[in-house]
Tab-separated table of C-alpha atoms in Angstrom:
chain	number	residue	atom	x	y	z
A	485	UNK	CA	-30.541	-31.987	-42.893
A	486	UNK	CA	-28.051	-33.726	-44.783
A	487	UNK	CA	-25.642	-30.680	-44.580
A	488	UNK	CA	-25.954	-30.168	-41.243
A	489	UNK	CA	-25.259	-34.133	-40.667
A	490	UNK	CA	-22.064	-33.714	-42.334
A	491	UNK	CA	-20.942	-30.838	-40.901
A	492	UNK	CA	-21.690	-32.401	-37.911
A	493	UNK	CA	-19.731	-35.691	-38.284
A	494	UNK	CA	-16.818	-33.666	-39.748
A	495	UNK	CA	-16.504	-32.034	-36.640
A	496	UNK	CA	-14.832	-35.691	-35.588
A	497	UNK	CA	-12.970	-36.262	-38.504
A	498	UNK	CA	-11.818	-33.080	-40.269
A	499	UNK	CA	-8.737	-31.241	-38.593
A	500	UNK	CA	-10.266	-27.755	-40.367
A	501	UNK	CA	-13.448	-28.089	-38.785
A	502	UNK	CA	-12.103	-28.573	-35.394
A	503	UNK	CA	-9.663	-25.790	-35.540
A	504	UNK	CA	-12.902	-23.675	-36.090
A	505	UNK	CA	-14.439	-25.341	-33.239
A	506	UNK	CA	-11.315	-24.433	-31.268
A	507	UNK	CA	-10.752	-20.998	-32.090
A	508	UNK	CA	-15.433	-20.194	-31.432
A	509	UNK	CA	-14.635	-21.668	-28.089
A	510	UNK	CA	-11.471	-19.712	-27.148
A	511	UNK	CA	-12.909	-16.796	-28.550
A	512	UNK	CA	-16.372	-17.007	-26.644
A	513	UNK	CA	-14.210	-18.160	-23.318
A	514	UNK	CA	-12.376	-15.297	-23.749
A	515	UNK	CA	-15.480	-12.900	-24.117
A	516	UNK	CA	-17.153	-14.020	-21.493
A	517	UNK	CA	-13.840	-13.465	-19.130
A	518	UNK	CA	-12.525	-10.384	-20.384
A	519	UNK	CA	-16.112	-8.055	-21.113
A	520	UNK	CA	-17.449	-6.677	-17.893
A	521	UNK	CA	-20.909	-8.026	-16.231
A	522	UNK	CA	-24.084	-7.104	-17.484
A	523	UNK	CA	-25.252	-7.579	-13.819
A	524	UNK	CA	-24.591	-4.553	-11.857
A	525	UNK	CA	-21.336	-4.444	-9.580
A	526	UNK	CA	-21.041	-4.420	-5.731
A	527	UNK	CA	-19.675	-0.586	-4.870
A	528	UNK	CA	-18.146	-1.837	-1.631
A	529	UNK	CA	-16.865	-5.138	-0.303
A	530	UNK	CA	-16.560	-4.124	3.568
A	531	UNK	CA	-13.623	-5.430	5.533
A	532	UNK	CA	-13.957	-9.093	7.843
A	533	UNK	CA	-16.435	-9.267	11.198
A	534	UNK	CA	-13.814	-11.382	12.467
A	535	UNK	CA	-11.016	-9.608	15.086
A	536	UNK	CA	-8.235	-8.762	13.420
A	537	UNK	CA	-4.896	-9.696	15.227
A	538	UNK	CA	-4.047	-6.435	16.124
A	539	UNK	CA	-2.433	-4.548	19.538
A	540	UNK	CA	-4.290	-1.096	18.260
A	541	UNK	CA	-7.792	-1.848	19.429
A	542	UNK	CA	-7.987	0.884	22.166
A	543	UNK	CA	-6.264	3.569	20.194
A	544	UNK	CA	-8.306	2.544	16.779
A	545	UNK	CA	-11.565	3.742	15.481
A	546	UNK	CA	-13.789	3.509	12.018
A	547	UNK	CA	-15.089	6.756	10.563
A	548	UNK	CA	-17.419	7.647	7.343
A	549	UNK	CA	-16.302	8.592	4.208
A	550	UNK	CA	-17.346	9.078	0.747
A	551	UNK	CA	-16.162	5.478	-0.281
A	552	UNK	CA	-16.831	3.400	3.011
A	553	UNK	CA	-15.628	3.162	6.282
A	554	UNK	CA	-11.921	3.751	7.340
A	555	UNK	CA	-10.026	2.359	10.646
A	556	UNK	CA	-7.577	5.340	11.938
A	557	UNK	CA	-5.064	4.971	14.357
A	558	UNK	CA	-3.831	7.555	16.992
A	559	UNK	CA	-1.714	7.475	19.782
A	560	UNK	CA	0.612	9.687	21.681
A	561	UNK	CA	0.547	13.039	23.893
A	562	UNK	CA	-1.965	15.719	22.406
A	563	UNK	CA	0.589	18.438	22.172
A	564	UNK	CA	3.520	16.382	20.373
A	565	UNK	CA	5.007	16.354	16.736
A	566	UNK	CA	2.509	15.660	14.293
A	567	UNK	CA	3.576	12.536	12.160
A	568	UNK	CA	1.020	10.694	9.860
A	569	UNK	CA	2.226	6.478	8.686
A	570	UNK	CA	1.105	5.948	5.601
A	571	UNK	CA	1.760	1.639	4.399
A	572	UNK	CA	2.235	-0.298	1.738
A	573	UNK	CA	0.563	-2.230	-0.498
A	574	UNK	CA	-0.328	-5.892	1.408
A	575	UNK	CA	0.700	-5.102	4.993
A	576	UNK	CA	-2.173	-2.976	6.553
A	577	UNK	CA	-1.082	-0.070	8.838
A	578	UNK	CA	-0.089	-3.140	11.936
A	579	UNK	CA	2.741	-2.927	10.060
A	580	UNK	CA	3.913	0.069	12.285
A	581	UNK	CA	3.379	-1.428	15.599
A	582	UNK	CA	6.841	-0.895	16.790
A	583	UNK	CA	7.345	1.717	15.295
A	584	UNK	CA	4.587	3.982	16.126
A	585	UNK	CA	4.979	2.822	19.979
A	586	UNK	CA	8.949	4.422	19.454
A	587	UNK	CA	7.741	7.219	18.020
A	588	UNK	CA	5.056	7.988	20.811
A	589	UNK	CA	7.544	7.707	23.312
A	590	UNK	CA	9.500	10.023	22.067
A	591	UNK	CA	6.610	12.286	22.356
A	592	UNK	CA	5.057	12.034	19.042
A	593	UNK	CA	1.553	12.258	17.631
A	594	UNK	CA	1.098	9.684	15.654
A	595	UNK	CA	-1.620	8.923	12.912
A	596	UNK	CA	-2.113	5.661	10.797
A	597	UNK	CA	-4.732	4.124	9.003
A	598	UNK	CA	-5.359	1.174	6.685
A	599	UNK	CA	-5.970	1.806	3.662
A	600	UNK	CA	-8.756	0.945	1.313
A	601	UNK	CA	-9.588	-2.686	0.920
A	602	UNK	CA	-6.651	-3.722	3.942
A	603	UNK	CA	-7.065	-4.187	7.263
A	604	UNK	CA	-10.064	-2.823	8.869
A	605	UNK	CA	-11.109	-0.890	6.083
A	606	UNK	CA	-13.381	-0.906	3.627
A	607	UNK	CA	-12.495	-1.452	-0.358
A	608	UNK	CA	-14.856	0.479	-2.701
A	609	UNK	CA	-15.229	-0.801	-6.121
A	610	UNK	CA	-16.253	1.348	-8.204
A	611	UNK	CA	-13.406	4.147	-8.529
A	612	UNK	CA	-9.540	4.077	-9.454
A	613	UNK	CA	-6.765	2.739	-6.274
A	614	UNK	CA	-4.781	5.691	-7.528
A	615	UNK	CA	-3.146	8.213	-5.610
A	616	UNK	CA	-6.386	10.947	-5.781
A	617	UNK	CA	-8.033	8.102	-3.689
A	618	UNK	CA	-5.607	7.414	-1.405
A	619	UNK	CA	-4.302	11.147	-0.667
A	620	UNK	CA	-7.818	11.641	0.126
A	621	UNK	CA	-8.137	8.883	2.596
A	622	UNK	CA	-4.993	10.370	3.944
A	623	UNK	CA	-7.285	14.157	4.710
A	624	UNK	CA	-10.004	11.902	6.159
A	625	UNK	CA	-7.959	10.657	8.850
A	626	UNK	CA	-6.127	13.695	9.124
A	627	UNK	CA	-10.119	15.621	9.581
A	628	UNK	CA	-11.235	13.216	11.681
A	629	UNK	CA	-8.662	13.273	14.103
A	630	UNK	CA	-9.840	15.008	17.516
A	631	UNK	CA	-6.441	16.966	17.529
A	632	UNK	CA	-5.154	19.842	14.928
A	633	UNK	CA	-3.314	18.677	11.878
A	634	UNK	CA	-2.449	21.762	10.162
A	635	UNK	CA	1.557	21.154	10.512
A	636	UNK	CA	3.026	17.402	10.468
A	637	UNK	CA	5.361	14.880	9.187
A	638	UNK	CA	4.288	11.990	6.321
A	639	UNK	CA	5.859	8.897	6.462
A	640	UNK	CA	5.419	6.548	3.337
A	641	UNK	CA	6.693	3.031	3.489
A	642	UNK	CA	6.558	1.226	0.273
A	643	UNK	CA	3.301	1.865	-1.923
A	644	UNK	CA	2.908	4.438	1.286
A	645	UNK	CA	5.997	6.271	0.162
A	646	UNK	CA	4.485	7.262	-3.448
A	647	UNK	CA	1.271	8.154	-2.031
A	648	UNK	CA	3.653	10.181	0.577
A	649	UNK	CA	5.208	12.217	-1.926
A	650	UNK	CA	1.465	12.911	-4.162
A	651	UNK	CA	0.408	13.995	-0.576
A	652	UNK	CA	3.234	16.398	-0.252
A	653	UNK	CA	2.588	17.699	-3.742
A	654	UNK	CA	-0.830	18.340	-2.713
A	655	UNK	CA	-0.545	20.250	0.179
A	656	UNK	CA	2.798	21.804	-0.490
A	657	UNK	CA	5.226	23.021	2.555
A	658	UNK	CA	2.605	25.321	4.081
A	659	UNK	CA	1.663	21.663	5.819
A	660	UNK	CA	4.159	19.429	5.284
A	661	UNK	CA	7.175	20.336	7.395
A	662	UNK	CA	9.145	16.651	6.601
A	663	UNK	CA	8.679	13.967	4.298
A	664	UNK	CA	10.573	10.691	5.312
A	665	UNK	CA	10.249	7.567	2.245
A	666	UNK	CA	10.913	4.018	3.651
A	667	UNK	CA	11.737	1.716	0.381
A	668	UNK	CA	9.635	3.937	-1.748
A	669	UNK	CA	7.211	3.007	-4.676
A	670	UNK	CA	6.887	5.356	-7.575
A	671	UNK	CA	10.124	5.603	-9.629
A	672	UNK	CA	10.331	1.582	-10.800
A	673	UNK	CA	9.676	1.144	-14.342
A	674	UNK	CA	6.915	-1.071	-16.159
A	675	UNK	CA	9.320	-2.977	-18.324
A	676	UNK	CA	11.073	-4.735	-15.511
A	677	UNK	CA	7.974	-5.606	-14.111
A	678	UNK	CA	7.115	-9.017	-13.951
A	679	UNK	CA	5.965	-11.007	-17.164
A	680	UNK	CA	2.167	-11.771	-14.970
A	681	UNK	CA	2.095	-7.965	-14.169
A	682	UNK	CA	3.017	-6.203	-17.307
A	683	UNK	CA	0.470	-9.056	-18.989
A	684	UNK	CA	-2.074	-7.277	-16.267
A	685	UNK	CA	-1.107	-3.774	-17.123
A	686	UNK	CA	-1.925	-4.755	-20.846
A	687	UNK	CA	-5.361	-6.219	-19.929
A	688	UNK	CA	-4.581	-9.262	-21.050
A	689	UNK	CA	-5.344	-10.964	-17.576
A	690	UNK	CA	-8.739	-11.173	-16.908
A	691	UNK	CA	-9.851	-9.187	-13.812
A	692	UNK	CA	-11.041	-12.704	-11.667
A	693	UNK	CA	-7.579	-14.803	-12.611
A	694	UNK	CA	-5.490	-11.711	-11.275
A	695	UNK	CA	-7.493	-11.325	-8.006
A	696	UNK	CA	-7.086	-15.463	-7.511
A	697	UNK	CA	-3.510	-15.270	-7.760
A	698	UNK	CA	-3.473	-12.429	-5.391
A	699	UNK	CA	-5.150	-13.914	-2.856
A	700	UNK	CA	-3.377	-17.497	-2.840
A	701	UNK	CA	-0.459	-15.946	-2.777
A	702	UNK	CA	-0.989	-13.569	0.006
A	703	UNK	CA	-1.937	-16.627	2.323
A	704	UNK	CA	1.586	-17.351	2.455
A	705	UNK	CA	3.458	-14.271	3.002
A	706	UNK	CA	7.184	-13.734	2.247
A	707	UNK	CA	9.423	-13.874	4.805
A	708	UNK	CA	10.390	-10.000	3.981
A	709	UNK	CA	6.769	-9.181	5.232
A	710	UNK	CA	7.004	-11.932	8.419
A	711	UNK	CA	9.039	-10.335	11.110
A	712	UNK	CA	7.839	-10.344	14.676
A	713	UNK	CA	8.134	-7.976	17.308
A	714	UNK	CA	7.580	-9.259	20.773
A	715	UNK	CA	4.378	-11.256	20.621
A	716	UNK	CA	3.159	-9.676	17.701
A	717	UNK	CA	2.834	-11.972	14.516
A	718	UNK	CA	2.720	-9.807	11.637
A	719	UNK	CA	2.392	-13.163	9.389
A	720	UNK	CA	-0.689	-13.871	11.448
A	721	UNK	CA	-1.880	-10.734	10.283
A	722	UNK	CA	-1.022	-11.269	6.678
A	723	UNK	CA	-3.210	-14.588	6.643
A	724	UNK	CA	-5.974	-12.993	8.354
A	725	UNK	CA	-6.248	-10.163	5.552
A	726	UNK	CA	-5.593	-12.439	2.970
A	727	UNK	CA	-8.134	-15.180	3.983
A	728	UNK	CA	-11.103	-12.639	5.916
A	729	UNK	CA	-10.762	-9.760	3.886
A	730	UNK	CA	-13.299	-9.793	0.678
A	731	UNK	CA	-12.200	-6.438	-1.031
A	732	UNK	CA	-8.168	-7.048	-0.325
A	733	UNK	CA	-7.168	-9.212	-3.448
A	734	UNK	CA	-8.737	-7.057	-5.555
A	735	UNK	CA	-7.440	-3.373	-3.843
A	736	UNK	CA	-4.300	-5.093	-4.071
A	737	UNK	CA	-4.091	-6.263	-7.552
A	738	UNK	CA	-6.031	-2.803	-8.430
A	739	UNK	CA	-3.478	-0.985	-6.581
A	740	UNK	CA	-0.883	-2.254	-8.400
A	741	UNK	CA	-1.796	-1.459	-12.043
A	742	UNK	CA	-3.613	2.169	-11.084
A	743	UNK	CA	-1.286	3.341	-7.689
A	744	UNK	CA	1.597	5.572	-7.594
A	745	UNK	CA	4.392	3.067	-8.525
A	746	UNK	CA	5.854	3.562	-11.716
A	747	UNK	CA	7.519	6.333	-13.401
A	748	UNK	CA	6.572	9.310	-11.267
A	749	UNK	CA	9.947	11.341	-11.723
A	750	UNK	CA	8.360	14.536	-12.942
A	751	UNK	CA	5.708	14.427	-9.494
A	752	UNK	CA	9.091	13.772	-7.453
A	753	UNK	CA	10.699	16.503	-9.004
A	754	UNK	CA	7.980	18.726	-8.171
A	755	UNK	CA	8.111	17.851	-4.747
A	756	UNK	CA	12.045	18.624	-5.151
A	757	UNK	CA	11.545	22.155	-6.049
A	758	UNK	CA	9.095	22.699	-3.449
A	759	UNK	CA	11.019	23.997	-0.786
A	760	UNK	CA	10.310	21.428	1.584
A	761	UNK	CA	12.171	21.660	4.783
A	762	UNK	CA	13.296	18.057	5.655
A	763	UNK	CA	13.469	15.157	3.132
A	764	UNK	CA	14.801	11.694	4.504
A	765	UNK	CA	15.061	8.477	2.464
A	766	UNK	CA	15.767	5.023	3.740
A	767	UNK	CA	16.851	1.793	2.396
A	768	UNK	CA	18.108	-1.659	3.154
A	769	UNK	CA	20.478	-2.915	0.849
A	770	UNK	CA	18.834	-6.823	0.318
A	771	UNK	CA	15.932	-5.566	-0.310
A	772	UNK	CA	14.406	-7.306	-3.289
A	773	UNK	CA	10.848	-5.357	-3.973
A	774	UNK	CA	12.211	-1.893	-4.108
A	775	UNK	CA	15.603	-1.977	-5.907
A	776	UNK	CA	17.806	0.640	-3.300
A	777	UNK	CA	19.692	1.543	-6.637
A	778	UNK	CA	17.028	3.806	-7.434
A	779	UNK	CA	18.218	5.839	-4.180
A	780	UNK	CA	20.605	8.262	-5.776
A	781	UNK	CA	17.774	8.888	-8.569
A	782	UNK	CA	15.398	9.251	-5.472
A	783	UNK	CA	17.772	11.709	-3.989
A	784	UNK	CA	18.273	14.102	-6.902
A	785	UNK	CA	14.753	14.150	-7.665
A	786	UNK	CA	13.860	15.471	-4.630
A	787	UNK	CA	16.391	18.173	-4.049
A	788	UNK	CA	19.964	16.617	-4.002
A	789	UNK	CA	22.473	15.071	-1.396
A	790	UNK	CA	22.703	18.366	0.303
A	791	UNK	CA	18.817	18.797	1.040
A	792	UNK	CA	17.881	15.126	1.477
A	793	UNK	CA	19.058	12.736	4.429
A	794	UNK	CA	19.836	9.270	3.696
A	795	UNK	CA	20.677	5.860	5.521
A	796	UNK	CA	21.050	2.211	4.241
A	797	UNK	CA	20.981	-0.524	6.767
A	798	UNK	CA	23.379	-3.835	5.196
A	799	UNK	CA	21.671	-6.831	5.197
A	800	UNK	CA	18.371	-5.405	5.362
A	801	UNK	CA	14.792	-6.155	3.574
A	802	UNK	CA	12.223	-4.415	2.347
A	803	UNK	CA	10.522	-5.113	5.871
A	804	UNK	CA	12.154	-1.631	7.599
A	805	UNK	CA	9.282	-1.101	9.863
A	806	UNK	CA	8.724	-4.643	11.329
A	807	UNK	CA	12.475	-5.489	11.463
A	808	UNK	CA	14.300	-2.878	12.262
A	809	UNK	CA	11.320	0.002	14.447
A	810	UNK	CA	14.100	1.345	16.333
A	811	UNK	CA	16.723	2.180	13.677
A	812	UNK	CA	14.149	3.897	11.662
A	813	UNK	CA	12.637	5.441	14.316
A	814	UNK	CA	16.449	7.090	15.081
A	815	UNK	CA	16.119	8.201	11.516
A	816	UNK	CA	13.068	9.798	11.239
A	817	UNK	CA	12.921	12.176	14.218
A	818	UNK	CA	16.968	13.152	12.870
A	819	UNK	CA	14.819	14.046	9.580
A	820	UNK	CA	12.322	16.081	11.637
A	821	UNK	CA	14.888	17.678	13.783
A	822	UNK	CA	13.047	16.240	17.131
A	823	UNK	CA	14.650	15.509	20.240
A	824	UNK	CA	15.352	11.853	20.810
A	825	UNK	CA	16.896	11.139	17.160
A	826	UNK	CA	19.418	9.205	19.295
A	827	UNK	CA	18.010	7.600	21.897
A	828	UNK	CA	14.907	5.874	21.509
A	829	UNK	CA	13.601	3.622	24.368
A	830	UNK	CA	11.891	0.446	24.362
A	831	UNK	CA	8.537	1.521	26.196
A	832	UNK	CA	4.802	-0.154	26.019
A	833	UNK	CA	2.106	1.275	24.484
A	834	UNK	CA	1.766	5.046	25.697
A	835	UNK	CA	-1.970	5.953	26.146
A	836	UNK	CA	-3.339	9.171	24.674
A	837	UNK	CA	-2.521	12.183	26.847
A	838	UNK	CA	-5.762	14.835	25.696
């Protein structure tokens, strides 16, 4: 007893013994944090009961799939140009309000959906947010749809435009007849991520701190992601996800570290040699997630200046879709050759014409 009694009262007097003390704590702090749950996990966190502020509702719908329930969007005349919105990685597939009401004027089918853990949407938990997952989601919608999809266009906007091109890869020009990337993901590189992220992608954050972070900082969007068009608040939107949404922090975090963002040249370049008819990239030239530097990289990869269409709006963020529907809107039926490239009216919602 009197050894442990000394011990004891060194532990308020001796700088060596506290250092020990110190270092057991930290270590079993960090133990605790970092080693997985003995407790088995939740596979699926589904999306908020709440309404989510959204003009879509009559053209929207969930369907089944291996990892949870999806929300798809479709709108347009039956018998018009296939084109399939994929987003990005916060913004769910709202994002394209104006844009897919352009598009279906101009006599487009259009298909969106959110993607796991956003929106409507559920967010599995027990498999990768890579771009296997997410080019699958992608034939979901595309199988559920109550019109053909064997020929169509794929739009990717930000994380969407990575996914885009893995989707392209996969099914190859036999299906794909244009791929148009809006500020694409996949060709930044790890070590100019940020300090926070490339700690993450060393798993030196622990899982919980990373999904806190995401989710206080989501309730306050940046003004990049905040544009309105008409009476539609896509901040509102942003807060709703951020705040309702139980699986979004962590599909958004998980996304981030497993998703097609980083360093995909030689997948790009495959798409490049493809033979793929139409290729259009777009850019705006303040935009500070996606540096538009990477465009003339973007633009060899996938075939070279004389293959692949490209405009740069001055002035512009990374918020394309929201900010600017009717410019890119111009731009993307020029990529798909469709009538209207030029003209594109301001019309309401266009109901489905089966």
């Amino acid at each position: 007893m009197s050894t442990l009694s000394t011990h004891y009262n060194a532990l308020f007097t001796c700088p060596f013994h506290q250092s020990v003390l110190a270092l057991t704590t930290l270590v079993g702090l960090g133990t605790y944090l970092l080693l997985p749950a003995s407790a088995p996990t939740r596979r699926l966190l589904p999306p908020p009961t709440t309404p989510s502020p959204s003009p879509y509702a009559s053209h929207s719908r969930r369907i089944p799939t291996p990892y949870g329930q999806m929300q798809t969007t479709e709108l347009g005349p039956a018998h018009g140009r296939r084109i399939l919105l994929i987003h990005g990685i916060s913004s769910p597939s709202t994002v394209f309000t104006a844009l897919a009401e352009r598009l279906a004027a101009a006599g487009c089918r259009v298909l969106t959906f959110d993607l796991y853990g956003r929106g409507l949407s559920d967010a599995p938990l027990d498999v990768a947010y890579d771009e296997r997952l997410f080019a699958a989601q992608a034939l979901f919608a595309l199988e559920a749809s109550d019109v053909s999809w064997e020929r169509f266009t794929v739009l990717g906007y930000s994380l969407g435009g990575g996914i885009a091109v893995a989707l392209s890869k996969l099914l190859g020009p036999a299906r794909v007849e244009s791929l148009v990337l809006l500020a694409p993901s996949g060709l930044l590189r790890r070590n100019r991520a940020g300090l926070m992220m490339r700690l993450a992608m060393g798993g030196m954050v622990p899982r919980a701190i990373g999904t806190w972070v995401v989710g206080q900082r989501s309730q306050n969007p940046r003004p990049a992601v905040m544009a309105r068009e008409g009476d539609f608040d896509h901040a509102a939107v942003m807060r709703w996800q951020a705040t309702e949404h139980r699986g979004f922090a962590e599909a958004f975090l998980r996304s981030f570290l497993e998703g097609p963002i980083y360093e995909r040249q030689a997948e790009w370049a495959e798409v490049g040699a493809m033979g793929l008819e139409r290729v259009g990239v777009m850019f705006g030239t303040a935009d500070d997630v996606i540096d538009p530097a990477l465009l003339p990289e973007m633009v060899e990869l996938l075939g070279g200046e004389q293959k692949v269409r490209t405009h740069v709006i001055d002035g512009v963020g990374h918020d394309l879709p929201s900010s600017r529907p009717e410019e890119v809107a111009r731009f993307v039926l020029g990529v798909m050759g469709a009538e209207g490239g030029n003209a594109v009216e301001e019309m309401s919602w266009i109901q489905e014409d089966a």
